[in-house]
Tab-separated table of C-alpha atoms in Angstrom:
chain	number	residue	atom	x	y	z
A	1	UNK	CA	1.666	35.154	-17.851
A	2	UNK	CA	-1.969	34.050	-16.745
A	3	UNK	CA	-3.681	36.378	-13.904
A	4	UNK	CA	-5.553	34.059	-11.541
A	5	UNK	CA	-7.598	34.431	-8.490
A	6	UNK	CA	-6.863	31.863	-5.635
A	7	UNK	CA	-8.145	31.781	-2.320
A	8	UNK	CA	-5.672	30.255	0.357
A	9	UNK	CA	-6.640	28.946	3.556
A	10	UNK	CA	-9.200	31.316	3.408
A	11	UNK	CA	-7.054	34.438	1.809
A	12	UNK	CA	-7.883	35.766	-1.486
A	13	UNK	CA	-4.594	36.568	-3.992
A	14	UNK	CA	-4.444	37.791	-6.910
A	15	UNK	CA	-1.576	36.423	-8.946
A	16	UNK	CA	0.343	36.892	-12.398
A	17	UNK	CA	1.360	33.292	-12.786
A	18	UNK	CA	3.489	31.313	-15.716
A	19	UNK	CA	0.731	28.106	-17.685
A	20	UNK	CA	3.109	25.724	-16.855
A	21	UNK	CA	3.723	26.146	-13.096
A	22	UNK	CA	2.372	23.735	-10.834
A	23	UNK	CA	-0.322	24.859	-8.191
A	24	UNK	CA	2.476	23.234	-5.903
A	25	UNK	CA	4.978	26.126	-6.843
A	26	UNK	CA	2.738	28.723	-7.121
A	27	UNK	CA	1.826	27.556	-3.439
A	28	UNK	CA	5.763	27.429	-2.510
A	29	UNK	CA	7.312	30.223	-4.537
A	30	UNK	CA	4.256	33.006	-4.933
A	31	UNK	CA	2.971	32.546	-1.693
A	32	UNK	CA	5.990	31.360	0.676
A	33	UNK	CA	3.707	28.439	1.577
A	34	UNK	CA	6.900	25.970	1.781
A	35	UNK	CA	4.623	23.135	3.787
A	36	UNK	CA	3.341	21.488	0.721
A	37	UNK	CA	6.468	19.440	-0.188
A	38	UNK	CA	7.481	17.939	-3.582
A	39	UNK	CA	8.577	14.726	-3.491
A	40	UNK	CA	8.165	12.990	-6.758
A	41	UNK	CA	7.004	16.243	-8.896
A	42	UNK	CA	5.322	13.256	-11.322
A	43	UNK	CA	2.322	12.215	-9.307
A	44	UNK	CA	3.512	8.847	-7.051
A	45	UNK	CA	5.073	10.112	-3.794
A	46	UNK	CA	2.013	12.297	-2.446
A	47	UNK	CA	4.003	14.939	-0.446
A	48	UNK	CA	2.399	17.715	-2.378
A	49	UNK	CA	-1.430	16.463	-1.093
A	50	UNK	CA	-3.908	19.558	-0.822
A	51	UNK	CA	-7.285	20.143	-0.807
A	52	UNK	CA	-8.608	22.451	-3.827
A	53	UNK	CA	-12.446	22.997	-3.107
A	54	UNK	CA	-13.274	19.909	-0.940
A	55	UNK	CA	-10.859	17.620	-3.018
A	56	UNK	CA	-7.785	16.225	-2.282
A	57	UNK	CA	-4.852	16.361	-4.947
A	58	UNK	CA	-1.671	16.208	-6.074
A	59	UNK	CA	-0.677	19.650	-6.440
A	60	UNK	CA	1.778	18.943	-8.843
A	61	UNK	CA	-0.692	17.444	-11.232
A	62	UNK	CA	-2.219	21.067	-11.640
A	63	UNK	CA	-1.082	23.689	-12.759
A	64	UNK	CA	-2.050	27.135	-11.171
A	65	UNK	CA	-3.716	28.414	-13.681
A	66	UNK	CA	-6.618	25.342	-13.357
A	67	UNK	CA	-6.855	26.818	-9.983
A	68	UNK	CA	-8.064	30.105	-10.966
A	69	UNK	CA	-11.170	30.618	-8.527
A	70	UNK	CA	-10.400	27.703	-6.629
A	71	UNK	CA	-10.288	27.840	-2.580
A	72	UNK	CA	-6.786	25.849	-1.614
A	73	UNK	CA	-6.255	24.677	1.851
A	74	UNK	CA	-2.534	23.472	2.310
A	75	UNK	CA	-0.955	22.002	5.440
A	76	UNK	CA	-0.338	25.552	7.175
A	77	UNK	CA	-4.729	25.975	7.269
A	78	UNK	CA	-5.832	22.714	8.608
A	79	UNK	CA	-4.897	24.016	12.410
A	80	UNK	CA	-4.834	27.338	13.837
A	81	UNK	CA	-1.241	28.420	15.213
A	82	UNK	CA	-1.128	26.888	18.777
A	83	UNK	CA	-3.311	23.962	18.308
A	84	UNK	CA	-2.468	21.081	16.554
A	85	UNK	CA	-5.897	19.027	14.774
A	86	UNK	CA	-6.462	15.733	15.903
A	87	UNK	CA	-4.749	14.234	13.271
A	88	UNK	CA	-1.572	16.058	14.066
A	89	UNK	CA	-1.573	15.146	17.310
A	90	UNK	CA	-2.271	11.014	16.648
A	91	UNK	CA	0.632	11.885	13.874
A	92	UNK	CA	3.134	12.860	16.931
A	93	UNK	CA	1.661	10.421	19.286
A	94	UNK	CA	2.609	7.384	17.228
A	95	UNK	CA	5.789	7.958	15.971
A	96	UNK	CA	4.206	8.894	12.098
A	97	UNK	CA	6.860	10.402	11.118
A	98	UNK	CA	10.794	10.481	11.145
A	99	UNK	CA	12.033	12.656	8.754
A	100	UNK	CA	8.887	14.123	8.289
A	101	UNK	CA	9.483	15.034	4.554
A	102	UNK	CA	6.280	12.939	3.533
A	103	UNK	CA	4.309	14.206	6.492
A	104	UNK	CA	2.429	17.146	5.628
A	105	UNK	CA	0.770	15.504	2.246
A	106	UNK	CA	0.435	12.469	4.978
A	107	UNK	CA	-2.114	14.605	6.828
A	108	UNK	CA	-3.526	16.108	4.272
A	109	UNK	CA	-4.765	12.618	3.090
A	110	UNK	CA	-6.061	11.725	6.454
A	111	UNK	CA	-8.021	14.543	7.275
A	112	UNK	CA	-10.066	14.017	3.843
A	113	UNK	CA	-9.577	10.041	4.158
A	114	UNK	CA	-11.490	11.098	7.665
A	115	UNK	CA	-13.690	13.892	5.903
A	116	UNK	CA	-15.377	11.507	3.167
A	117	UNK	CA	-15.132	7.845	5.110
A	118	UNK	CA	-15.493	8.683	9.190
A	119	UNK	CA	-14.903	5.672	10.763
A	120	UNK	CA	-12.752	3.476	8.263
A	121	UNK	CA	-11.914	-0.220	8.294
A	122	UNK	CA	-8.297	-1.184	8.100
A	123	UNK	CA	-8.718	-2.375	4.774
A	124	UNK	CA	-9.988	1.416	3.997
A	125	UNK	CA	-7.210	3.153	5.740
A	126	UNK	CA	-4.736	0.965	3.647
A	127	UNK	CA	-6.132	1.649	0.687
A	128	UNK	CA	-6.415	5.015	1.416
A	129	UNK	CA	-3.212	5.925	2.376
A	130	UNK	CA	-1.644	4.195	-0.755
A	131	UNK	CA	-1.117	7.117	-2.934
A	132	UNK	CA	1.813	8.300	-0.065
A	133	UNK	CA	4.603	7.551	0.258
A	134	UNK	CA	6.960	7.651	3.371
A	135	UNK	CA	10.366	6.298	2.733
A	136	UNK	CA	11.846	6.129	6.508
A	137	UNK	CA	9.539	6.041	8.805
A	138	UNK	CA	7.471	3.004	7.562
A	139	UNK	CA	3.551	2.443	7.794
A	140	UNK	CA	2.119	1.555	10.817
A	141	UNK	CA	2.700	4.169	13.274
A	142	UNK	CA	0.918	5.947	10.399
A	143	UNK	CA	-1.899	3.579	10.161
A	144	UNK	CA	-1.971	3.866	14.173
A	145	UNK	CA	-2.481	7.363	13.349
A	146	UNK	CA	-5.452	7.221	11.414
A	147	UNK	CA	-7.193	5.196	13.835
A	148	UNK	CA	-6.062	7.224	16.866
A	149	UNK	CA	-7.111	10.208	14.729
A	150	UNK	CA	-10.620	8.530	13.453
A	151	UNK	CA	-11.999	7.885	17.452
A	152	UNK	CA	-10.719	11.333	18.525
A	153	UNK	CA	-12.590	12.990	15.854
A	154	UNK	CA	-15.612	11.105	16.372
A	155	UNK	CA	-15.531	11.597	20.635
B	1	UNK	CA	10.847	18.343	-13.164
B	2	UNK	CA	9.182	21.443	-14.723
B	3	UNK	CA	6.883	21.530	-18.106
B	4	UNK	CA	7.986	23.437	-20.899
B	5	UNK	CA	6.524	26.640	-21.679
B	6	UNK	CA	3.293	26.846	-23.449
B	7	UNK	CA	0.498	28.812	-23.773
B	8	UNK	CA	-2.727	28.066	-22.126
B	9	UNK	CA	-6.197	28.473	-23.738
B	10	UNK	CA	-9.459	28.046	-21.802
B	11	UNK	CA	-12.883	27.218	-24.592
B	12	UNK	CA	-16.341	27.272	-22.967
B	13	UNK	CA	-17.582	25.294	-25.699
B	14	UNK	CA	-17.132	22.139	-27.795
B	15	UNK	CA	-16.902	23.789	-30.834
B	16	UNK	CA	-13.873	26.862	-29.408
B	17	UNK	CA	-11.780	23.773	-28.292
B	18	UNK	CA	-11.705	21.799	-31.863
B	19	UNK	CA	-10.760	25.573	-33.530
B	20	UNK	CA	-7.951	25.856	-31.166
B	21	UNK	CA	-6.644	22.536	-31.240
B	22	UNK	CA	-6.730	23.002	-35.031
B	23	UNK	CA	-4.262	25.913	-35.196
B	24	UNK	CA	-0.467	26.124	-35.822
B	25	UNK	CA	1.998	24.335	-33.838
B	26	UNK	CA	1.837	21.419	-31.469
B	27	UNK	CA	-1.380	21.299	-29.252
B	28	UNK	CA	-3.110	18.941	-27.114
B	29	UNK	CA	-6.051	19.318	-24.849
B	30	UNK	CA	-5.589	18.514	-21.020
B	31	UNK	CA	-8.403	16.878	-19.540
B	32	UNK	CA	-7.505	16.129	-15.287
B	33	UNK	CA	-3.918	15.908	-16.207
B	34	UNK	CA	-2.884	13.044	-14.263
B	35	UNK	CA	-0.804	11.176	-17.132
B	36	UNK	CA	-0.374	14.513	-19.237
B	37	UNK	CA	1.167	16.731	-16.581
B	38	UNK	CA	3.644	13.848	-15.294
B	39	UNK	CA	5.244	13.688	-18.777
B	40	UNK	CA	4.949	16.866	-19.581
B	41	UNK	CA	6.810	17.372	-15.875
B	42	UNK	CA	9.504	14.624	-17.234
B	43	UNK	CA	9.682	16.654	-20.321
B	44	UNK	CA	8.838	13.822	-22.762
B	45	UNK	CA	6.696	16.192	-24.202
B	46	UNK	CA	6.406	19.653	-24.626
B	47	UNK	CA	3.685	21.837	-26.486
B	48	UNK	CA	3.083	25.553	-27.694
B	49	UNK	CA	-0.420	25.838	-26.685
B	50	UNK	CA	-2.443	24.024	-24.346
B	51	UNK	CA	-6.034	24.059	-24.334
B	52	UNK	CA	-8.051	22.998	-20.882
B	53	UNK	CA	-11.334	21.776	-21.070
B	54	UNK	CA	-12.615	22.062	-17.492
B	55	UNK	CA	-14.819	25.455	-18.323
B	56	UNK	CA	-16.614	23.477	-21.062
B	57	UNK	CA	-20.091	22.464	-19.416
B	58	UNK	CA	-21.397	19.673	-21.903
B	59	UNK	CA	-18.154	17.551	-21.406
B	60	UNK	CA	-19.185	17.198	-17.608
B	61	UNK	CA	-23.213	15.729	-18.069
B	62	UNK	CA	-24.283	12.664	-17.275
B	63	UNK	CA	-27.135	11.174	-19.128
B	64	UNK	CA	-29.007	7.812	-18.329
B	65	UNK	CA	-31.738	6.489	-20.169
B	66	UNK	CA	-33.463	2.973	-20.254
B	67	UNK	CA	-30.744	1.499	-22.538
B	68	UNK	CA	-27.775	3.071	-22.029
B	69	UNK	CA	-25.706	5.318	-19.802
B	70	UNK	CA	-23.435	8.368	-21.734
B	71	UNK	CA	-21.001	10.109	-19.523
B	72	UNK	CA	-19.348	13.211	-20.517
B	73	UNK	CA	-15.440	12.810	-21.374
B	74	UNK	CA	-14.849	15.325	-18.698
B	75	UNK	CA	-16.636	14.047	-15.674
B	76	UNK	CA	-14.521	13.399	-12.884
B	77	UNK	CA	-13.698	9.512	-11.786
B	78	UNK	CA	-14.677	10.317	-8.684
B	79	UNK	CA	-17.822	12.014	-9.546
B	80	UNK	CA	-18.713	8.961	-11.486
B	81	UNK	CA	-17.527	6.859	-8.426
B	82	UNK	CA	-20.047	7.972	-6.327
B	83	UNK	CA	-22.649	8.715	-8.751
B	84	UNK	CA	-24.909	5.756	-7.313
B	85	UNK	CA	-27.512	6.069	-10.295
B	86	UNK	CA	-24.539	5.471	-12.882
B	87	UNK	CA	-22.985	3.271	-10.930
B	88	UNK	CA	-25.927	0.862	-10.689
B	89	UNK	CA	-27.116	1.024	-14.205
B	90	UNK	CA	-23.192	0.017	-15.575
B	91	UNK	CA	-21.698	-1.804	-12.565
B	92	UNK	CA	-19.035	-2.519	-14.431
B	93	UNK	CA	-17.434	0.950	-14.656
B	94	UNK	CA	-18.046	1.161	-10.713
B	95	UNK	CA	-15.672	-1.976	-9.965
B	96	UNK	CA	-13.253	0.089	-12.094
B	97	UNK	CA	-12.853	2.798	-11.347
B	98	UNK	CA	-11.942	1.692	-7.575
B	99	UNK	CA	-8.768	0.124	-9.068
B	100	UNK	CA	-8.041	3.258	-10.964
B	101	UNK	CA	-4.825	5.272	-9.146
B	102	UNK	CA	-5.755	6.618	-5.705
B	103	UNK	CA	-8.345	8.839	-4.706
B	104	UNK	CA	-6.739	12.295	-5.138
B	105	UNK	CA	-5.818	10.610	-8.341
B	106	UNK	CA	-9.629	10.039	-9.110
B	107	UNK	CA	-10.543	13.215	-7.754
B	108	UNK	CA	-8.771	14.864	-11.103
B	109	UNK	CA	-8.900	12.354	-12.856
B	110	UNK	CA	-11.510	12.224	-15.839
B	111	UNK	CA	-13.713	9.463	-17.736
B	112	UNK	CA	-12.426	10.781	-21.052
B	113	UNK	CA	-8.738	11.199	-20.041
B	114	UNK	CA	-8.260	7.845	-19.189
B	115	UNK	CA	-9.988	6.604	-22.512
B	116	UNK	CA	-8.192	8.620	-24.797
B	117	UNK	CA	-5.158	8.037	-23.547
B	118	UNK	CA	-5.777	4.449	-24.166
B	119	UNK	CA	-2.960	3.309	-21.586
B	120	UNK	CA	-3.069	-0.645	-22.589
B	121	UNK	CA	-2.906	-1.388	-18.812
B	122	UNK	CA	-5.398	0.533	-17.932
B	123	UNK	CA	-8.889	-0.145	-16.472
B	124	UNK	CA	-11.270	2.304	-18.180
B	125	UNK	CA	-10.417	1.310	-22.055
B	126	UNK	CA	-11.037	-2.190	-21.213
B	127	UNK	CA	-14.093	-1.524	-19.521
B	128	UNK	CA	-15.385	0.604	-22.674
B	129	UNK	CA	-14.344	-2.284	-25.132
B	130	UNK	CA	-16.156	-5.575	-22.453
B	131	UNK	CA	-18.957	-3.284	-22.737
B	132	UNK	CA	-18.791	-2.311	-26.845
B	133	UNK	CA	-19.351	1.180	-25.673
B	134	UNK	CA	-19.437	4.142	-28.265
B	135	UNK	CA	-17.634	6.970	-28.223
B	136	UNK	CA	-18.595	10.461	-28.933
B	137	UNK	CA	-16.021	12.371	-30.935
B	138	UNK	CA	-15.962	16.345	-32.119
B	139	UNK	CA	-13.901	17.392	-34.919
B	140	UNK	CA	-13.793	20.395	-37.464
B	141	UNK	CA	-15.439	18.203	-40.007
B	142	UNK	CA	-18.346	17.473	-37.420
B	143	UNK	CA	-19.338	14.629	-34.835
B	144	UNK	CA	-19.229	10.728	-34.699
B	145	UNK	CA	-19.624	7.831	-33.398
B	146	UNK	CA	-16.674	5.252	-33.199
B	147	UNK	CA	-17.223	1.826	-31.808
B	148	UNK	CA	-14.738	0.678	-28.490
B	149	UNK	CA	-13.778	-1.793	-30.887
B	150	UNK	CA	-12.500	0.125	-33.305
B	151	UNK	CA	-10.789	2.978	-30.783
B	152	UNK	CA	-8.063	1.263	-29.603
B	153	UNK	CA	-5.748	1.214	-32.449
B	154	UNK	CA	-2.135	0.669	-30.064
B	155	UNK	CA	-0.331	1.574	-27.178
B	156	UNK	CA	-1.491	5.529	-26.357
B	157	UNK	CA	-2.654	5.303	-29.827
B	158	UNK	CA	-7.087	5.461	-30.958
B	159	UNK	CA	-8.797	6.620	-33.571
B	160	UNK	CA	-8.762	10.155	-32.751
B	161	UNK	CA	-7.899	12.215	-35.763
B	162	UNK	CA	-5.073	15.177	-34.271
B	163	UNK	CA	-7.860	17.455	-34.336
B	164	UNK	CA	-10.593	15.546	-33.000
B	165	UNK	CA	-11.691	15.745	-28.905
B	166	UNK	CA	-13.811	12.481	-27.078
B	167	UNK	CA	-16.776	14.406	-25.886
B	168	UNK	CA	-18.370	11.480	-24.383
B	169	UNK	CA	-18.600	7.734	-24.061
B	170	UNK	CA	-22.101	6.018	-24.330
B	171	UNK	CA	-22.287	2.757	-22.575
B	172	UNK	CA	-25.123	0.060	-22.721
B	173	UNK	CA	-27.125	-0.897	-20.127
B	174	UNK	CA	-27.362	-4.725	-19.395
B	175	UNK	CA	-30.606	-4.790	-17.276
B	176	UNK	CA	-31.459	-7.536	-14.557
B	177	UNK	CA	-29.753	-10.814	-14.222
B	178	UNK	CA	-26.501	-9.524	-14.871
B	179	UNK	CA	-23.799	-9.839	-13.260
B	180	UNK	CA	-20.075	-8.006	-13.403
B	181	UNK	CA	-16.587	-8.222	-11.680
B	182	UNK	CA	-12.998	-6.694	-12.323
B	183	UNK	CA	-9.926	-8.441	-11.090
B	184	UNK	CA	-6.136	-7.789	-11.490
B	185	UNK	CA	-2.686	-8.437	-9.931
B	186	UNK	CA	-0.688	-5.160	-9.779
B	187	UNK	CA	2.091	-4.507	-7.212
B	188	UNK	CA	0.538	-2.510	-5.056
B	189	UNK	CA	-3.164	-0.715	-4.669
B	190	UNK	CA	-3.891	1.981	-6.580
B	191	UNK	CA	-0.661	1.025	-9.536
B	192	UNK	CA	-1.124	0.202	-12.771
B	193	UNK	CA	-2.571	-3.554	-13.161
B	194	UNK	CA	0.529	-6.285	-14.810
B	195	UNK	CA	-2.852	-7.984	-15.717
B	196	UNK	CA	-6.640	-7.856	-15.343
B	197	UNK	CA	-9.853	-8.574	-16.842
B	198	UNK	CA	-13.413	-6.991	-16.494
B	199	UNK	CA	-16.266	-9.129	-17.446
B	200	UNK	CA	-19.765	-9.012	-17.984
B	201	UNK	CA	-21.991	-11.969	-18.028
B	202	UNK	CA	-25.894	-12.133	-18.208
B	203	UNK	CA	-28.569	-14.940	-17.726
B	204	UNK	CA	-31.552	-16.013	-19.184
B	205	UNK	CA	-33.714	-18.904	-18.960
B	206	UNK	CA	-31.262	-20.850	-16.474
B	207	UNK	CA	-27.931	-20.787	-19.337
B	208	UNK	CA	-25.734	-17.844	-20.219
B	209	UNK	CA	-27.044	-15.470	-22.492
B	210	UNK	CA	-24.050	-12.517	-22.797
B	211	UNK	CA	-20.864	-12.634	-21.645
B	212	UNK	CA	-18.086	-10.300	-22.482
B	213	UNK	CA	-14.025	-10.638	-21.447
B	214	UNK	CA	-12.044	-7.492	-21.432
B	215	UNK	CA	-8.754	-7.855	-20.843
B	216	UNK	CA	-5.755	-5.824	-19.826
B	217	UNK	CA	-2.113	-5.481	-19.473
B	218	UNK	CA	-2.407	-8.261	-21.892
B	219	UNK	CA	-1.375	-6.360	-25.245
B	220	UNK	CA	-0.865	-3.023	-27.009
B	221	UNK	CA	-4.376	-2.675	-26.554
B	222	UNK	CA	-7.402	-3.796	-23.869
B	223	UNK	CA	-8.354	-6.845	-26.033
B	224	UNK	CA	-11.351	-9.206	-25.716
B	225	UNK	CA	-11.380	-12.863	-25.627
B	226	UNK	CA	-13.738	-14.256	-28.360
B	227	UNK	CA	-13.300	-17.800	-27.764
B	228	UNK	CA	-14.002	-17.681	-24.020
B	229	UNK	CA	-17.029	-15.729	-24.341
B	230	UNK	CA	-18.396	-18.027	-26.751
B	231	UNK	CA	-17.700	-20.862	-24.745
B	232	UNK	CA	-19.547	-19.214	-21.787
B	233	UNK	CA	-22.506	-18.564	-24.021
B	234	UNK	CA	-25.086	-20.968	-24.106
B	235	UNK	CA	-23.728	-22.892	-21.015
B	236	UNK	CA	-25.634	-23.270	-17.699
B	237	UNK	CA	-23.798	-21.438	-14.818
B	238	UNK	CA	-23.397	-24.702	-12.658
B	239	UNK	CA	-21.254	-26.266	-15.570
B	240	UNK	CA	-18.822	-23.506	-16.689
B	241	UNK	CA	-15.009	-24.954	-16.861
B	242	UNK	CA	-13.594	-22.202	-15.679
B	243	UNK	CA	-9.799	-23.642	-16.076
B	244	UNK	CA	-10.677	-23.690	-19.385
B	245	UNK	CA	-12.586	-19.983	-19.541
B	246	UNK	CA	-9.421	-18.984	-17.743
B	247	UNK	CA	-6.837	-20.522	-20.524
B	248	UNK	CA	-9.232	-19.948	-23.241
B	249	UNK	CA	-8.889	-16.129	-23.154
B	250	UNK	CA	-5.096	-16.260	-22.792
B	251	UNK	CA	-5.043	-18.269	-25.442
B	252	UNK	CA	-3.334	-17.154	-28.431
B	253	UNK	CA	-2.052	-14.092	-26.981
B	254	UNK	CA	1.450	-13.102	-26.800
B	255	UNK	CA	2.117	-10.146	-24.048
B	256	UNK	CA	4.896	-8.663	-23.735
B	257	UNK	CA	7.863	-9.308	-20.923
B	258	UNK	CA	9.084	-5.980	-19.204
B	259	UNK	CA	10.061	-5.014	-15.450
B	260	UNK	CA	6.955	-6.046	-14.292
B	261	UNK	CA	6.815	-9.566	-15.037
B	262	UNK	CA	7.862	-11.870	-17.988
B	263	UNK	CA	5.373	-12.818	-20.786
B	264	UNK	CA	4.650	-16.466	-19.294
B	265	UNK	CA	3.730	-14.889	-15.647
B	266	UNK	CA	1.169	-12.665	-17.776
B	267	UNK	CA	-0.725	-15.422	-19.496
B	268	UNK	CA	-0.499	-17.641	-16.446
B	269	UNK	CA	-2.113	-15.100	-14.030
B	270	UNK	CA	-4.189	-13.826	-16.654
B	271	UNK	CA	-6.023	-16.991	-17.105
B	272	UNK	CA	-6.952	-17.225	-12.798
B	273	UNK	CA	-7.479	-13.375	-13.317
B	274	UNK	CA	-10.292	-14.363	-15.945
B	275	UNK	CA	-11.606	-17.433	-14.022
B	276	UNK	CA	-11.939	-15.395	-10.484
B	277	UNK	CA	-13.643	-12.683	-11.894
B	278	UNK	CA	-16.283	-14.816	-14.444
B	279	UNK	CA	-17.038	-16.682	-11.741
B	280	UNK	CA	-18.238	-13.368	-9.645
B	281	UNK	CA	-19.674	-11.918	-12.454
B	282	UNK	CA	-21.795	-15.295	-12.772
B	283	UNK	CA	-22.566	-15.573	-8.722
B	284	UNK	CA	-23.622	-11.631	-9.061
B	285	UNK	CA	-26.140	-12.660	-12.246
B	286	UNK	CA	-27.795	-15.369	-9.861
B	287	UNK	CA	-28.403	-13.112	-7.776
B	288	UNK	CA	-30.526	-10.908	-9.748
């Protein structure tokens, strides 16, 4: 067991964690933080999206233990409890999700899609909304989304 | 979908890394993990230690001088992505790395990952090899120098002894009146290419002084193509055959057929792939 320090949507934890679990479990299982969803667990679906010190990633390509002194935001920090962010609310507005599996590693992406590139083109959404997957719902109430999401956060 | 157990070491230094990777057992060093961890997860391989080399400072430097750019094995993609000093002085490894994954791929992702790995249908090792970069390699015995060309030995296979690390790769600089492009067919954005090229071409004097053909997706290895950079060289832009560029650096290869596409489709797309991207690489060079 590896002791790590991880700060969590702006709580500290101290942890006794196994090497070879995934920040994505030690998210789920250590800290009851069941929003981040794993899809794939190999890196192509994108369910498991969260931001670790500015960055987005998959957070089953890291283990916890790379996360030692890391600050994690996940799905649950992005809004407070009664307020959804404005890319939660285009999400709902536009029919961006149906099962809603994919959806929280779907906003993730946006809101630092929207973070590093304000006001994208389509072309830019696209590509940057290509490492998610949603497998009911299809895209372009999603692409709506980001656009809604872009002009609201820019207003 | 979990890894095995293993044992986790963290080196601050070069020289802590190569001793651990030189003890007992099986051991490999994880760079951003994003091809390591997903078969590790799939359990196609399984280790007793693993040693991490994010805490070791001199893997993450960049270094740029008049005549060549050397970027340590563990800088992040997307730190070299929107490093705009690298960026400018080797173009070529800017057009890359936009194909490379997505961009929470990238934003693990390292320089030195990719490289080693030596995927065949990946970006990055072709890039190295268009560019006859050298890389930087730490072992017990001391460091060296290895040539791109002689890196890429087969499929996830390079020169790297077992207890050697890539520190760094050092690519050259091709100065003014150069120009660059990377082009390649894959599925969908962000997957690995079925086929692609990067090139390099440079002019001087009105003809075509340099011009190098990476290709990949197009063998066990990236490869070059000889015989269409020699035809290039020499020639004045406004009278390149680029049909014959195109099927020139297809050639004589022999790709394989899987899933993706058959062994024909390869070599048939691969030769427009090569003629669309020489011919940006030569409008870029006219340019400036």
């Amino acid at each position: 067991m590896a002791d790590i320090t991880i700060i969590v949507n702006g709580t500290v934890h101290q942890l006794s964690v196994e090497p070879r679990k995934i920040l994505a479990d030690v998210l789920r299982e250590d800290l009851g933080l069941t929003g981040t969803h794993l899809g794939c667990e190999h890196g192509v679906c994108g369910a498991c999206t969260v931001i670790v010190d500015g960055d987005a990633v998959r957070s089953c390509l890291q283990f916890g233990v790379q996360a030692d002194g890391a600050s994690v935001t996940t799905i649950e920090g992005l809004s407070s409890a009664d307020e959804l962010t404005a890319v939660q609310q285009a999400m709902a507005d536009h029919h961006g999700l149906q099962c809603g599996f994919c959806t929280p590693g779907m906003v993730v992406s946006i809101t630092a899609l929207l973070d590093a590139n304000p006001d994208p083109d389509d072309q830019q959404i696209r590509e940057g909304m290509s490492g998610n997957l949603c497998r009911c719902t299809g895209y372009q109430g999603i692409l709506r989304a980001v656009r809604q999401a872009a002009e609201a956060r820019s207003t | 979908m979990k890894p095995a157990a293993f044992d986790y070491v963290l080196p601050s230094s070069v020289e802590e890394a190569v001793s651990a990777l030189a003890g007992e057992g099986d051991r490999k060093v994880l760079a951003g993990g994003q091809s390591l961890i997903p078969v590790m997860a799939m359990r196609l391989v399984a280790f007793d230690e693993l040693i991490d080399l994010r805490a070791i400072d001199e893997l993450k430097r960049i270094e740029i001088t008049d005549d060549s750019a050397t970027v340590g094995a563990m800088v992040r993609q997307a730190t070299a992505e929107q490093h705009q000093e690298l960026c400018a002085a080797v173009p070529l490894l800017g057009q890359a790395l936009a194909h490379v994954g997505h961009f929470q791929i990238r934003n693990r992702g390292t320089i030195g990952g990719s490289i080693a790995h030596a995927d065949p249908a990946a970006e990055l090792p072709a890039v190295a090899l268009a560019l006859n970069a050298s890389m930087e390699v730490a072992g017990q015995s001391g460091r060296r120098t290895v040539t791109a060309a002689d890196f890429f030995e087969s499929t996830f296979t390079t020169a790297l002894a077992e207890n050697e690390i890539l520190t760094s790769i050092r690519f050259p600089i091709w100065g003014p009146q150069s120009g660059f492009a990377v082009e390649e067919i894959s599925r969908r954005h962000g997957d690995f290419a079925i086929v692609g090229t990067a090139c390099g071409v440079r002019i001087d004097n009105g003809a075509i002084a340099a011009a190098s053909i990476g290709l990949f997706g197009m063998g066990s290895t990236p490869l070059r193509a000889p015989d269409a950079e020699a035809l290039l060289i020499g020639t004045n832009p406004g009278d390149v055959d680029l049909g014959a560029i195109g099927t020139t650096a297809v050639g004589d290869l022999e790709p394989t057929s899987d899933v993706h596409a058959s062994s024909e489709y390869r070599k048939a797309v691969g030769a427009n792939v090569v003629a669309q991207a020489v011919t940006r690489a030569i409008e870029e060079a006219q340019r400036g």
